[in-house]
Coordinates of C-alpha atoms in Angstrom, one line a residue:
V1 CA 274.0 -74.8 203.3
G2 CA 277.6 -74.6 204.5
E3 CA 279.0 -71.8 206.7
K4 CA 282.5 -71.1 207.7
L5 CA 283.5 -70.4 211.4
V6 CA 286.7 -69.2 213.1
F7 CA 287.7 -70.6 216.5
K8 CA 290.2 -68.5 218.3
Q9 CA 291.5 -68.7 221.8
V10 CA 290.4 -66.1 224.1
F11 CA 294.0 -65.4 225.5
G12 CA 295.8 -66.1 222.3
C13 CA 298.1 -64.0 220.4
S14 CA 299.7 -63.4 217.2
G15 CA 297.2 -65.9 215.3
E16 CA 299.1 -68.9 216.9
V17 CA 296.0 -71.0 217.3
V18 CA 293.3 -70.1 214.9
L19 CA 291.0 -72.8 213.3
V20 CA 288.8 -72.0 210.2
V21 CA 286.1 -74.8 210.0
D22 CA 283.3 -75.5 207.5
V23 CA 279.8 -76.3 209.1
I24 CA 277.9 -78.7 206.8
D25 CA 274.8 -80.7 207.6
G26 CA 275.3 -80.4 211.4
F27 CA 278.8 -81.5 211.3
I28 CA 282.4 -79.7 211.7
K29 CA 284.6 -80.3 208.9
W30 CA 288.1 -79.6 209.7
K31 CA 291.5 -80.9 207.9
N32 CA 289.2 -83.2 205.9
K33 CA 287.3 -84.8 209.0
D34 CA 284.1 -84.7 210.1
Y35 CA 283.2 -83.9 213.8
T36 CA 280.1 -83.7 215.6
F37 CA 279.9 -80.4 217.7
N38 CA 280.7 -82.3 221.0
E39 CA 283.6 -84.2 219.3
F40 CA 284.9 -80.7 218.1
F41 CA 284.7 -78.9 221.4
D42 CA 286.4 -82.0 223.2
Y43 CA 289.3 -81.5 220.5
L44 CA 289.4 -77.9 221.3
I45 CA 289.9 -78.5 225.0
S46 CA 292.6 -80.9 224.4
I47 CA 294.7 -78.5 222.4
K48 CA 295.7 -75.8 225.1
A49 CA 292.9 -73.8 226.6
T50 CA 289.2 -74.1 227.6
N51 CA 288.2 -70.5 226.4
W52 CA 287.7 -70.0 222.9
I53 CA 286.0 -67.2 220.8
V54 CA 283.7 -68.2 217.8
Q55 CA 283.2 -65.9 214.9
R56 CA 281.7 -66.0 211.6
F57 CA 284.3 -66.2 208.7
I58 CA 284.8 -62.7 207.2
K59 CA 284.5 -62.2 203.3
Q60 CA 286.9 -59.6 202.5
H61 CA 286.8 -57.2 199.6
P62 CA 288.0 -58.8 196.3
I63 CA 290.9 -56.4 196.0
M64 CA 292.2 -57.5 199.3
N65 CA 292.5 -61.0 197.8
R66 CA 294.9 -59.8 195.4
L67 CA 297.5 -59.6 198.4
N68 CA 296.5 -63.1 199.5
E69 CA 293.3 -64.9 199.2
T70 CA 293.6 -67.4 201.8
S71 CA 293.9 -65.0 204.9
V72 CA 291.8 -62.2 205.9
N73 CA 294.4 -59.3 205.3
T74 CA 294.1 -56.3 207.8
L75 CA 295.1 -52.7 208.2
R76 CA 297.2 -52.0 211.4
I77 CA 295.9 -48.5 212.6
V78 CA 297.6 -47.2 215.4
T79 CA 295.6 -44.3 217.1
F80 CA 297.0 -41.8 219.6
N81 CA 294.4 -40.0 222.0
V82 CA 296.2 -36.6 222.8
G83 CA 293.2 -35.2 224.7
D84 CA 291.2 -33.1 222.1
N85 CA 292.0 -35.1 219.1
I86 CA 292.8 -38.6 217.8
F87 CA 296.0 -39.0 215.8
V88 CA 296.8 -42.0 213.4
A89 CA 300.4 -43.1 212.8
P90 CA 301.3 -44.1 209.3
I91 CA 299.3 -47.4 208.3
V92 CA 300.6 -50.9 207.2
M93 CA 298.7 -53.7 205.5
R94 CA 299.3 -57.1 206.9
Y95 CA 298.8 -60.2 204.7
G96 CA 299.5 -63.7 204.9
Y97 CA 301.6 -66.3 203.2
P98 CA 299.6 -68.1 200.5
G99 CA 297.8 -70.8 202.2
A100 CA 297.9 -69.2 205.5
V101 CA 294.5 -68.4 207.2
V102 CA 296.1 -65.6 209.4
D103 CA 298.1 -62.4 208.4
N104 CA 299.9 -62.4 212.0
A105 CA 303.7 -62.3 211.7
N106 CA 303.8 -63.0 207.8
R107 CA 304.0 -60.0 205.7
C108 CA 303.4 -56.4 205.9
V109 CA 303.7 -53.5 203.5
K110 CA 303.4 -49.7 204.0
L111 CA 300.6 -47.6 202.7
D112 CA 300.7 -44.0 201.8
E113 CA 298.4 -41.3 203.1
N114 CA 296.0 -42.1 200.3
G115 CA 295.9 -46.0 201.1
V116 CA 298.3 -46.9 198.1
V117 CA 300.5 -50.1 198.7
D118 CA 304.4 -49.3 198.6
E119 CA 307.0 -50.7 196.4
Y120 CA 308.4 -52.8 199.0
A121 CA 307.0 -55.2 201.6
Y122 CA 308.5 -57.0 204.6
D123 CA 308.7 -60.7 205.4
F124 CA 308.7 -61.3 209.3
V125 CA 309.7 -64.8 209.0
N126 CA 312.8 -64.5 206.7
K127 CA 313.5 -61.0 208.1
K128 CA 313.7 -59.4 204.8
R129 CA 312.3 -56.6 202.3
F130 CA 311.2 -57.6 199.1
E131 CA 309.3 -56.1 196.1
C132 CA 305.5 -56.2 196.6
H133 CA 303.6 -58.0 194.0
E134 CA 300.8 -55.5 194.3
K135 CA 302.8 -52.3 194.4
G136 CA 300.5 -49.3 193.5
L137 CA 297.4 -51.2 194.5
Q138 CA 294.7 -48.7 195.8
I139 CA 293.1 -50.1 199.0
P140 CA 289.4 -49.5 199.1
Y141 CA 287.6 -47.6 201.8
F142 CA 291.0 -46.5 203.1
K143 CA 289.7 -43.2 204.5
E144 CA 286.5 -44.6 205.7
A145 CA 288.8 -47.2 207.7
I146 CA 290.8 -44.3 209.2
E147 CA 287.7 -42.5 210.6
F148 CA 286.3 -45.9 211.6
A149 CA 289.4 -46.3 214.0
K150 CA 289.4 -42.8 215.2
N151 CA 285.5 -42.9 216.1
M152 CA 286.2 -46.2 218.0
H153 CA 289.0 -44.7 220.1
L154 CA 286.7 -41.6 220.8
A155 CA 284.5 -44.1 222.7
I156 CA 287.3 -45.3 225.2
P157 CA 289.3 -42.2 225.7
E158 CA 291.2 -43.4 228.8
I159 CA 293.5 -45.5 226.7
F160 CA 296.3 -43.4 225.1
T161 CA 297.0 -45.6 222.2
I162 CA 295.3 -48.7 220.4
G163 CA 296.5 -50.7 217.5
W164 CA 293.4 -51.6 215.6
D165 CA 293.1 -54.6 213.1
V166 CA 290.8 -53.5 210.4
C167 CA 289.9 -55.6 207.5
I168 CA 287.9 -54.4 204.2
T169 CA 284.8 -56.0 203.2
P170 CA 282.6 -55.3 200.1
E171 CA 280.6 -53.1 202.3
G172 CA 283.4 -51.0 204.0
P173 CA 285.8 -51.5 207.0
H174 CA 285.2 -54.0 209.7
L175 CA 286.9 -54.4 213.0
I176 CA 288.8 -57.6 213.8
E177 CA 290.3 -56.6 217.2
G178 CA 291.6 -53.8 219.2
N179 CA 295.2 -54.1 220.8
E180 CA 295.7 -52.0 224.0
G181 CA 299.5 -51.3 225.0
I182 CA 300.6 -51.1 221.4
I183 CA 302.8 -48.2 222.6
Q184 CA 305.4 -50.5 224.1
N185 CA 306.0 -51.7 220.4
I186 CA 306.8 -48.2 219.2
K187 CA 310.2 -46.6 219.6
F188 CA 310.0 -42.8 219.7
T189 CA 312.6 -40.3 218.6
K190 CA 313.0 -37.1 220.9
N191 CA 311.4 -35.0 217.9
T192 CA 308.3 -37.5 218.0
L193 CA 307.8 -37.1 221.9
K194 CA 308.1 -33.3 221.6
A195 CA 305.8 -33.4 218.7
I196 CA 303.1 -35.3 220.6
S197 CA 303.2 -32.7 223.3
N198 CA 302.7 -30.0 220.6
L199 CA 299.7 -32.1 219.4
E200 CA 301.7 -32.6 216.1
L201 CA 303.4 -36.2 215.3
T202 CA 306.4 -36.1 213.2
D203 CA 309.3 -38.8 212.5
K204 CA 313.0 -38.2 212.8
Y205 CA 313.1 -37.2 209.3
G206 CA 310.5 -34.4 209.7
N207 CA 308.0 -36.3 207.6
A208 CA 304.2 -36.4 208.9
Y209 CA 303.8 -39.1 211.5
V210 CA 299.9 -38.8 211.3
Y211 CA 297.2 -38.6 209.0
D212 CA 295.0 -35.9 210.2
E213 CA 292.9 -33.8 208.2

């Protein structure tokens, strides 16, 4: 019986080198070519690096396939540990172009506090907004994904902020990875900085910057 595996560089970023292969009858099939395991490992070493992570391919929830069925689409959940609580910034859904196997640097769409897809998405490659073809879609296990990320952050309280990449499977939320130092990519307003010190996050428009019940 065939199985899909995902090969990722240990020190890679932005999904730049991610290979999805099929393992069938003791051979690795990639790009319509069969490799023995030794042949494929030699190929990996020749690409760029010697350290790789091998993971089983994740089967995402059927609803997530509606955004793009060729990539595992993820929630980017940014959590803040402010001492006695974990706050969560507004969440976006990242999804790939048709045919892409990763969602990195492809497209993203904002979700509301209930996990409903916004009307407009953003294309990172073409640098433009566009109407999302699945506007109004309810993301399954959304509240569970938030609690999942918050509980993970509680396990490592020494880190102030983490950007979690969480996918949704038929059984619930599943962690892809956590990104430390996500704070470097966030531009705070004065109101937001003040709000953090008051254990309440708001954006410059006065809207709630966190989902915290």
